[in-house]
Amino acid sequence: MLEVLAGIGRNRRTGGYRRDAWSPAELELREWFRQEADARGLDRHEDRNGNLWAWWGDPDRKPGVVTGSHLDSVREGGAFDGPLGVVSAFHAVDVLRARGFTPSRPLGIVSFSDEEGARFGMPCVGSRLLTGILPPERARGLTGDDGVTLAEVMRAQGRDPAALGRDRETLARVGVFVELHIEQGRALTAPVGVAAAIWPHGRWRFDFHGTADHAGTTALADRDDPTLKYAQAVLAARGVAEKLGVLATFGKVMIQPNNANAIPSLVSAWLDARGADEDAVRRLVAELSEGQEVVCESWTPEVTFPAALRDRVAAIAGHPAPILPTGAGHDAGILASAGIPAAMVFVRNPTGVSHSPAEFAEPGDCAAGVTALAAVLADLCGEAP
Ligand code: GLV
Ligand code: MN
Ligand code: MN
């Protein structure tokens, strides 16, 4: 299945993926999901927040065991972040069926919409809307770099943005959620691990204003150049992050009007800040924000996955599987923060590289992930956690 997906949204020059939410590539992936569900005779539907579901058994009979992840990507992302979890979900169903297993609870597969927030800036839009963590009016107004809103994009795709928002019926079907995901650092040395917690993290937009002027006629002393303010902020972020023991990244920057021969009028730069200690992350942002024009675009508090479910999954997924925290955000964290029992299975990443075309997992480790996931699902389908 990963081979089938390999060409979708791929930049042939770099090998990286561009699978923005609701882009042609992501719509192709949605169609792939529908075909995989149909090929297995699963009942599928798209909820009003754009999340895709496929059910083995009737989810309105009793709350189900759900697994899955997302199909969108960061820009120039790898092949595994997201799709590995969805592919493994379908594969785990195949494994269970081949074994003659009949679930005593409905078993669901989900692909959450717009997990990365590459297009509209907000991560985990589908799961945040589903759980009510993201107000629908805020979601409708999320705007891409092209000035087009999420509401406009969804309407153009035949969806109804007025229907966005907390979805009790869909949520009630999720008794427990297990997300399989490639590990995104170097911390996992066994083939399979289990998540302990997700670090608090957020995104802030800094706007540095300046005065546009001619690059060839404006003396250095006369310039009001916003790129200098931006450069100082980048260096300060590194220094403060080192001092406080957290992570700070300016990964996205937009310069207006973006002429080679003019001093810019505006630099907008996005700070991604994360760390094990929420107070330290907040202190970093406060220190960097002093005297600056800053807007918080998203904030995700720390998530600790429920211990009993975590240990149960670890016991079944490994001997037992190592338990580790992560600095990467996930839909499983959003569901857990909304009170839904959730756990994560990680598949080893030999280089630790992610959000990059170089992201890689060994086929043998991916297979171990499927084996572990199938065992976890079989266990959870047998008995409520
Ligand atoms: C998700 O990939 C994140 O940015 O944490
Ligand atoms: Mn990601
Ligand atoms: Mn992901």
Short mmCIF file of C-alpha atoms and ligand atoms in Angstrom, two decimals:
data_model
loop_
_atom_site.label_atom_id
_atom_site.label_comp_id
_atom_site.label_asym_id
_atom_site.label_seq_id
_atom_site.Cartn_x
_atom_site.Cartn_y
_atom_site.Cartn_z
CA MET A 1 0.00 0.00 0.00
CA LEU A 2 2.86 2.43 0.73
CA GLU A 3 4.15 1.71 -2.77
CA VAL A 4 0.76 2.60 -4.24
CA LEU A 5 0.87 5.91 -2.34
CA ALA A 6 4.50 6.63 -3.17
CA GLY A 7 3.81 8.71 -6.28
CA ILE A 8 0.98 10.84 -4.89
CA GLY A 9 2.00 14.45 -4.22
CA ARG A 10 5.69 13.63 -4.60
CA ASN A 11 8.16 16.22 -5.79
CA ARG A 12 10.27 14.18 -8.20
CA ARG A 13 13.20 16.56 -7.88
CA THR A 14 13.52 16.29 -4.08
CA GLY A 15 11.59 13.11 -3.27
CA GLY A 16 9.55 15.12 -0.73
CA TYR A 17 5.76 15.09 -0.43
CA ARG A 18 3.36 18.02 -0.65
CA ARG A 19 0.00 16.84 0.53
CA ASP A 20 -1.71 19.98 1.82
CA ALA A 21 -5.23 19.46 3.14
CA TRP A 22 -7.80 19.54 0.31
CA SER A 23 -5.10 19.82 -2.39
CA PRO A 24 -5.38 17.59 -5.49
CA ALA A 25 -2.80 15.18 -3.97
CA GLU A 26 -4.68 14.93 -0.68
CA LEU A 27 -8.00 14.42 -2.52
CA GLU A 28 -6.35 11.54 -4.38
CA LEU A 29 -5.33 10.05 -1.02
CA ARG A 30 -8.93 10.38 0.20
CA GLU A 31 -10.07 8.46 -2.86
CA TRP A 32 -7.46 5.79 -2.11
CA PHE A 33 -8.88 5.49 1.45
CA ARG A 34 -12.40 5.01 0.06
CA GLN A 35 -11.19 2.31 -2.33
CA GLU A 36 -9.31 0.43 0.39
CA ALA A 37 -12.42 0.55 2.61
CA ASP A 38 -14.66 -0.65 -0.22
CA ALA A 39 -12.24 -3.44 -1.18
CA ARG A 40 -12.64 -4.80 2.37
CA GLY A 41 -16.41 -4.31 2.53
CA LEU A 42 -16.04 -1.75 5.35
CA ASP A 43 -18.79 0.84 5.88
CA ARG A 44 -17.20 4.16 5.18
CA HIS A 45 -18.21 7.74 5.60
CA GLU A 46 -16.74 11.21 5.85
CA ASP A 47 -17.82 13.12 8.94
CA ARG A 48 -18.82 16.78 8.79
CA ASN A 49 -15.27 17.85 9.73
CA GLY A 50 -13.71 16.04 6.77
CA ASN A 51 -12.36 13.04 8.70
CA LEU A 52 -12.65 9.67 6.91
CA TRP A 53 -13.94 6.57 8.72
CA ALA A 54 -14.24 2.91 7.71
CA TRP A 55 -16.00 0.42 10.00
CA TRP A 56 -15.88 -3.32 10.43
CA GLY A 57 -19.06 -3.90 12.45
CA ASP A 58 -21.77 -1.43 13.42
CA PRO A 59 -20.32 1.47 15.45
CA ASP A 60 -23.77 2.50 16.65
CA ARG A 61 -24.19 -0.86 18.40
CA LYS A 62 -21.42 -0.10 20.90
CA PRO A 63 -18.35 2.15 21.02
CA GLY A 64 -15.60 0.82 18.81
CA VAL A 65 -11.87 0.28 18.81
CA VAL A 66 -10.44 2.78 16.33
CA THR A 67 -7.02 2.99 14.71
CA GLY A 68 -5.55 5.22 12.01
CA SER A 69 -3.66 8.46 11.54
CA HIS A 70 -3.58 11.08 8.75
CA LEU A 71 -2.76 11.29 5.04
CA ASP A 72 -1.73 14.95 4.65
CA SER A 73 1.92 15.96 4.97
CA VAL A 74 4.15 18.88 5.81
CA ARG A 75 5.60 20.53 2.71
CA GLU A 76 8.50 18.39 1.47
CA GLY A 77 7.64 15.74 4.07
CA GLY A 78 8.42 12.06 4.14
CA ALA A 79 6.39 9.04 3.07
CA PHE A 80 5.69 7.66 6.55
CA ASP A 81 4.47 10.48 8.81
CA GLY A 82 0.73 9.78 8.78
CA PRO A 83 0.28 7.28 5.93
CA LEU A 84 2.15 4.56 7.86
CA GLY A 85 -0.60 4.63 10.49
CA VAL A 86 -3.44 4.46 7.95
CA VAL A 87 -1.78 1.75 5.86
CA SER A 88 -0.98 -0.25 9.01
CA ALA A 89 -4.61 0.06 10.10
CA PHE A 90 -5.90 -1.53 6.87
CA HIS A 91 -3.12 -4.11 7.01
CA ALA A 92 -3.94 -5.01 10.63
CA VAL A 93 -7.57 -5.65 9.62
CA ASP A 94 -6.29 -7.97 6.88
CA VAL A 95 -4.10 -9.81 9.40
CA LEU A 96 -7.00 -10.25 11.82
CA ARG A 97 -9.34 -11.46 9.09
CA ALA A 98 -6.77 -13.90 7.71
CA ARG A 99 -6.59 -15.31 11.22
CA GLY A 100 -10.38 -15.78 11.28
CA PHE A 101 -10.75 -13.21 14.05
CA THR A 102 -14.22 -11.77 14.61
CA PRO A 103 -14.23 -8.58 16.70
CA SER A 104 -16.74 -8.47 19.52
CA ARG A 105 -16.69 -4.68 19.25
CA PRO A 106 -16.82 -2.63 16.05
CA LEU A 107 -13.37 -1.88 14.67
CA GLY A 108 -12.84 1.45 12.93
CA ILE A 109 -10.16 2.97 10.72
CA VAL A 110 -9.81 6.74 10.59
CA SER A 111 -7.85 9.25 8.55
CA PHE A 112 -8.00 12.61 10.32
CA SER A 113 -8.18 15.72 8.15
CA ASP A 114 -5.34 18.27 8.07
CA GLU A 115 -3.11 16.97 10.87
CA GLU A 116 -0.04 18.98 9.88
CA GLY A 117 -1.63 22.38 9.38
CA ALA A 118 0.71 22.97 6.44
CA ARG A 119 -1.88 24.99 4.55
CA PHE A 120 -3.93 26.81 7.18
CA GLY A 121 -1.40 27.02 10.02
CA MET A 122 -3.41 25.09 12.63
CA PRO A 123 -2.36 21.47 13.32
CA CYS A 124 -4.87 18.62 13.91
CA VAL A 125 -7.81 20.58 12.48
CA GLY A 126 -9.97 17.47 11.93
CA SER A 127 -9.56 16.03 15.42
CA ARG A 128 -9.74 19.46 17.10
CA LEU A 129 -13.06 20.17 15.35
CA LEU A 130 -14.42 16.69 16.11
CA THR A 131 -13.70 17.07 19.82
CA GLY A 132 -14.81 20.71 20.00
CA ILE A 133 -11.32 21.93 20.99
CA LEU A 134 -11.26 24.19 17.89
CA PRO A 135 -14.33 26.45 17.60
CA PRO A 136 -15.88 26.08 14.12
CA GLU A 137 -15.96 29.85 13.50
CA ARG A 138 -12.19 29.98 14.09
CA ALA A 139 -11.68 27.01 11.72
CA ARG A 140 -13.80 28.56 8.98
CA GLY A 141 -11.64 31.69 9.07
CA LEU A 142 -8.27 29.90 8.92
CA THR A 143 -6.50 31.35 5.89
CA GLY A 144 -3.78 29.94 3.68
CA ASP A 145 -0.88 31.92 2.25
CA ASP A 146 -2.96 32.45 -0.90
CA GLY A 147 -5.62 34.31 1.12
CA VAL A 148 -8.21 31.55 0.66
CA THR A 149 -10.03 30.38 3.80
CA LEU A 150 -10.67 26.82 4.92
CA ALA A 151 -14.41 27.50 4.53
CA GLU A 152 -13.91 28.56 0.90
CA VAL A 153 -11.69 25.56 0.16
CA MET A 154 -14.15 23.10 1.71
CA ARG A 155 -17.09 24.67 -0.10
CA ALA A 156 -15.20 24.38 -3.40
CA GLN A 157 -14.83 20.66 -2.65
CA GLY A 158 -18.57 20.25 -2.11
CA ARG A 159 -18.37 20.20 1.70
CA ASP A 160 -20.50 22.35 4.01
CA PRO A 161 -18.36 24.57 6.25
CA ALA A 162 -21.49 25.51 8.24
CA ALA A 163 -21.55 21.90 9.50
CA LEU A 164 -18.06 22.07 11.04
CA GLY A 165 -17.77 21.59 14.79
CA ARG A 166 -18.02 19.20 17.72
CA ASP A 167 -19.57 15.94 16.53
CA ARG A 168 -21.03 13.99 19.46
CA GLU A 169 -22.38 11.13 17.33
CA THR A 170 -19.04 10.42 15.67
CA LEU A 171 -17.14 10.82 18.95
CA ALA A 172 -19.52 8.43 20.73
CA ARG A 173 -18.45 5.71 18.31
CA VAL A 174 -14.84 5.92 19.48
CA GLY A 175 -14.46 3.80 22.60
CA VAL A 176 -10.68 3.73 22.37
CA PHE A 177 -8.17 5.05 19.81
CA VAL A 178 -4.74 3.64 18.99
CA GLU A 179 -2.56 5.56 16.51
CA LEU A 180 0.45 3.89 14.94
CA HIS A 181 3.09 6.40 13.81
CA ILE A 182 6.69 6.45 12.73
CA GLU A 183 8.93 7.66 15.59
CA GLN A 184 10.29 11.07 14.72
CA GLY A 185 13.46 11.19 16.76
CA ARG A 186 16.29 8.85 17.62
CA ALA A 187 14.95 7.71 20.98
CA LEU A 188 13.47 4.36 19.94
CA THR A 189 16.01 1.57 19.47
CA ALA A 190 13.55 -1.36 19.55
CA PRO A 191 11.40 -2.01 16.44
CA VAL A 192 8.23 -0.86 18.23
CA GLY A 193 7.56 1.48 21.16
CA VAL A 194 4.63 3.13 22.93
CA ALA A 195 3.99 6.81 23.67
CA ALA A 196 4.10 8.10 27.23
CA ALA A 197 3.30 11.76 26.59
CA ILE A 198 3.34 14.56 24.03
CA TRP A 199 5.23 17.71 24.93
CA PRO A 200 3.31 20.98 25.10
CA HIS A 201 3.80 22.88 21.87
CA GLY A 202 2.56 25.86 19.92
CA ARG A 203 2.99 28.23 17.00
CA TRP A 204 3.30 32.01 17.15
CA ARG A 205 3.41 34.48 14.25
CA PHE A 206 5.82 37.39 14.62
CA ASP A 207 5.29 40.42 12.37
CA PHE A 208 8.39 42.60 11.99
CA HIS A 209 7.53 45.87 10.26
CA GLY A 210 9.93 48.05 8.32
CA THR A 211 9.94 50.68 5.62
CA ALA A 212 10.18 49.69 1.98
CA ASP A 213 12.87 51.55 0.10
CA HIS A 214 15.40 51.26 -2.71
CA ALA A 215 18.28 48.81 -2.16
CA GLY A 216 20.66 50.94 -4.20
CA THR A 217 19.91 54.43 -2.93
CA THR A 218 19.13 54.06 0.78
CA ALA A 219 22.14 54.52 3.04
CA LEU A 220 22.56 51.83 5.70
CA ALA A 221 22.05 54.43 8.43
CA ASP A 222 18.73 55.50 6.92
CA ARG A 223 17.18 52.02 6.73
CA ASP A 224 14.32 50.58 8.73
CA ASP A 225 14.99 46.98 7.65
CA PRO A 226 12.68 44.32 9.21
CA THR A 227 15.00 41.48 8.19
CA LEU A 228 17.46 42.67 10.86
CA LYS A 229 14.73 42.40 13.52
CA TYR A 230 13.89 38.93 12.23
CA ALA A 231 17.56 37.87 12.27
CA GLN A 232 17.89 39.09 15.85
CA ALA A 233 14.77 37.12 16.83
CA VAL A 234 16.17 33.92 15.30
CA LEU A 235 19.44 34.29 17.20
CA ALA A 236 17.60 35.20 20.39
CA ALA A 237 15.33 32.14 20.02
CA ARG A 238 18.36 29.88 19.85
CA GLY A 239 19.97 31.48 22.88
CA VAL A 240 16.83 31.48 25.04
CA ALA A 241 15.96 27.91 24.01
CA GLU A 242 19.43 26.77 25.08
CA LYS A 243 19.13 28.66 28.35
CA LEU A 244 15.69 27.19 29.18
CA GLY A 245 16.24 23.67 27.78
CA VAL A 246 13.42 23.81 25.23
CA LEU A 247 13.15 23.79 21.42
CA ALA A 248 12.49 26.85 19.26
CA THR A 249 12.25 26.90 15.47
CA PHE A 250 11.53 29.63 12.95
CA GLY A 251 10.67 27.26 10.08
CA LYS A 252 8.42 29.50 8.02
CA VAL A 253 9.05 33.08 6.96
CA MET A 254 7.34 35.36 4.47
CA ILE A 255 8.81 38.64 3.28
CA GLN A 256 6.74 41.45 1.76
CA PRO A 257 6.88 42.37 -1.00
CA ASN A 258 9.85 40.02 -1.65
CA ASN A 259 11.95 42.03 -4.08
CA ALA A 260 15.69 41.35 -4.43
CA ASN A 261 16.32 45.07 -4.92
CA ALA A 262 14.18 46.61 -2.18
CA ILE A 263 14.23 46.81 1.60
CA PRO A 264 11.17 44.84 2.70
CA SER A 265 8.20 46.37 4.46
CA LEU A 266 7.23 43.30 6.48
CA VAL A 267 8.69 39.99 7.63
CA SER A 268 6.20 37.49 9.05
CA ALA A 269 7.89 34.57 10.78
CA TRP A 270 6.41 31.60 12.58
CA LEU A 271 7.95 30.36 15.83
CA ASP A 272 7.34 26.71 16.76
CA ALA A 273 8.20 26.21 20.44
CA ARG A 274 8.09 22.96 22.41
CA GLY A 275 9.56 21.34 25.46
CA ALA A 276 8.98 18.91 28.29
CA ASP A 277 8.31 21.78 30.69
CA GLU A 278 5.31 23.94 29.81
CA ASP A 279 6.45 26.83 32.02
CA ALA A 280 9.79 26.93 30.21
CA VAL A 281 8.07 26.98 26.80
CA ARG A 282 5.85 29.83 27.95
CA ARG A 283 8.86 31.71 29.39
CA LEU A 284 10.67 31.39 26.05
CA VAL A 285 7.72 32.79 24.14
CA ALA A 286 7.25 35.61 26.66
CA GLU A 287 10.94 36.56 26.45
CA LEU A 288 10.99 36.54 22.64
CA SER A 289 7.68 38.42 22.41
CA GLU A 290 8.80 41.41 24.47
CA GLY A 291 8.27 44.53 22.38
CA GLN A 292 7.19 42.49 19.34
CA GLU A 293 3.90 42.07 17.48
CA VAL A 294 3.02 38.43 18.13
CA VAL A 295 -0.10 36.32 17.56
CA CYS A 296 -0.52 32.83 19.05
CA GLU A 297 -1.88 30.69 16.21
CA SER A 298 -2.11 27.39 18.11
CA TRP A 299 -1.34 25.97 21.50
CA THR A 300 -1.46 22.31 22.58
CA PRO A 301 -0.97 21.61 26.29
CA GLU A 302 0.98 18.57 27.45
CA VAL A 303 -0.80 15.25 26.96
CA THR A 304 -0.03 12.27 29.16
CA PHE A 305 -1.55 9.11 27.74
CA PRO A 306 -3.66 7.12 30.24
CA ALA A 307 -1.27 4.83 32.12
CA ALA A 308 -3.37 1.65 32.26
CA LEU A 309 -4.06 1.65 28.50
CA ARG A 310 -0.44 2.65 27.75
CA ASP A 311 0.91 -0.26 29.82
CA ARG A 312 -1.59 -2.70 28.33
CA VAL A 313 -0.60 -1.67 24.79
CA ALA A 314 3.11 -1.85 25.69
CA ALA A 315 2.71 -5.35 27.15
CA ILE A 316 1.05 -6.60 23.96
CA ALA A 317 3.10 -4.62 21.42
CA GLY A 318 6.48 -5.74 22.77
CA HIS A 319 8.04 -7.74 25.57
CA PRO A 320 7.10 -5.14 26.79
CA ALA A 321 7.63 -2.31 24.28
CA PRO A 322 9.67 0.67 25.52
CA ILE A 323 7.62 3.68 26.59
CA LEU A 324 8.85 7.10 25.50
CA PRO A 325 7.67 10.71 25.28
CA THR A 326 7.64 12.67 22.04
CA GLY A 327 7.94 16.27 20.95
CA ALA A 328 5.72 15.66 17.92
CA GLY A 329 2.01 16.44 17.96
CA HIS A 330 -0.60 13.83 17.01
CA ASP A 331 -4.38 13.42 16.68
CA ALA A 332 -4.15 10.74 19.41
CA GLY A 333 -3.05 13.52 21.77
CA ILE A 334 -6.04 15.67 20.83
CA LEU A 335 -8.44 12.76 21.46
CA ALA A 336 -6.72 11.94 24.77
CA SER A 337 -7.03 15.56 25.89
CA ALA A 338 -10.76 15.36 25.12
CA GLY A 339 -11.09 12.39 27.48
CA ILE A 340 -11.10 9.55 24.93
CA PRO A 341 -8.86 6.64 25.96
CA ALA A 342 -5.99 6.86 23.47
CA ALA A 343 -2.58 5.29 22.97
CA MET A 344 0.19 5.36 20.38
CA VAL A 345 2.41 2.69 18.89
CA PHE A 346 5.70 3.99 17.45
CA VAL A 347 7.71 2.28 14.71
CA ARG A 348 11.48 2.74 14.89
CA ASN A 349 13.06 5.48 12.80
CA PRO A 350 16.70 4.45 12.25
CA THR A 351 17.98 7.96 11.54
CA GLY A 352 15.43 9.91 13.56
CA VAL A 353 14.85 12.20 10.56
CA SER A 354 11.25 13.30 9.96
CA HIS A 355 9.39 16.18 8.28
CA SER A 356 11.95 15.65 5.52
CA PRO A 357 12.16 13.62 2.31
CA ALA A 358 14.86 11.55 4.08
CA GLU A 359 12.36 10.13 6.60
CA PHE A 360 12.60 6.33 6.54
CA ALA A 361 11.53 3.17 8.33
CA GLU A 362 12.80 -0.34 7.58
CA PRO A 363 10.17 -2.65 6.01
CA GLY A 364 10.85 -5.18 8.78
CA ASP A 365 10.06 -2.59 11.46
CA CYS A 366 6.88 -1.52 9.62
CA ALA A 367 5.84 -5.19 9.56
CA ALA A 368 6.58 -5.46 13.30
CA GLY A 369 4.37 -2.41 13.76
CA VAL A 370 1.47 -4.08 11.94
CA THR A 371 1.91 -7.28 13.98
CA ALA A 372 1.90 -5.26 17.19
CA LEU A 373 -1.09 -3.17 16.10
CA ALA A 374 -3.10 -6.26 15.12
CA ALA A 375 -2.39 -7.84 18.51
CA VAL A 376 -3.38 -4.64 20.34
CA LEU A 377 -6.62 -4.31 18.34
CA ALA A 378 -7.51 -7.97 18.93
CA ASP A 379 -6.96 -7.49 22.65
CA LEU A 380 -8.99 -4.26 22.81
CA CYS A 381 -11.78 -5.73 20.69
CA GLY A 382 -12.06 -8.57 23.17
CA GLU A 383 -12.50 -6.45 26.24
CA ALA A 384 -13.22 -2.80 27.03
CA PRO A 385 -10.15 -0.90 28.30
C1 GLV B 1 3.29 17.22 13.81
O1 GLV B 1 3.86 16.60 12.97
C2 GLV B 1 3.97 18.21 14.56
O2 GLV B 1 4.39 19.21 13.99
O3 GLV B 1 4.17 18.01 15.76
MN MN B 2 4.15 15.43 11.10
MN MN B 3 1.99 12.65 11.87
#
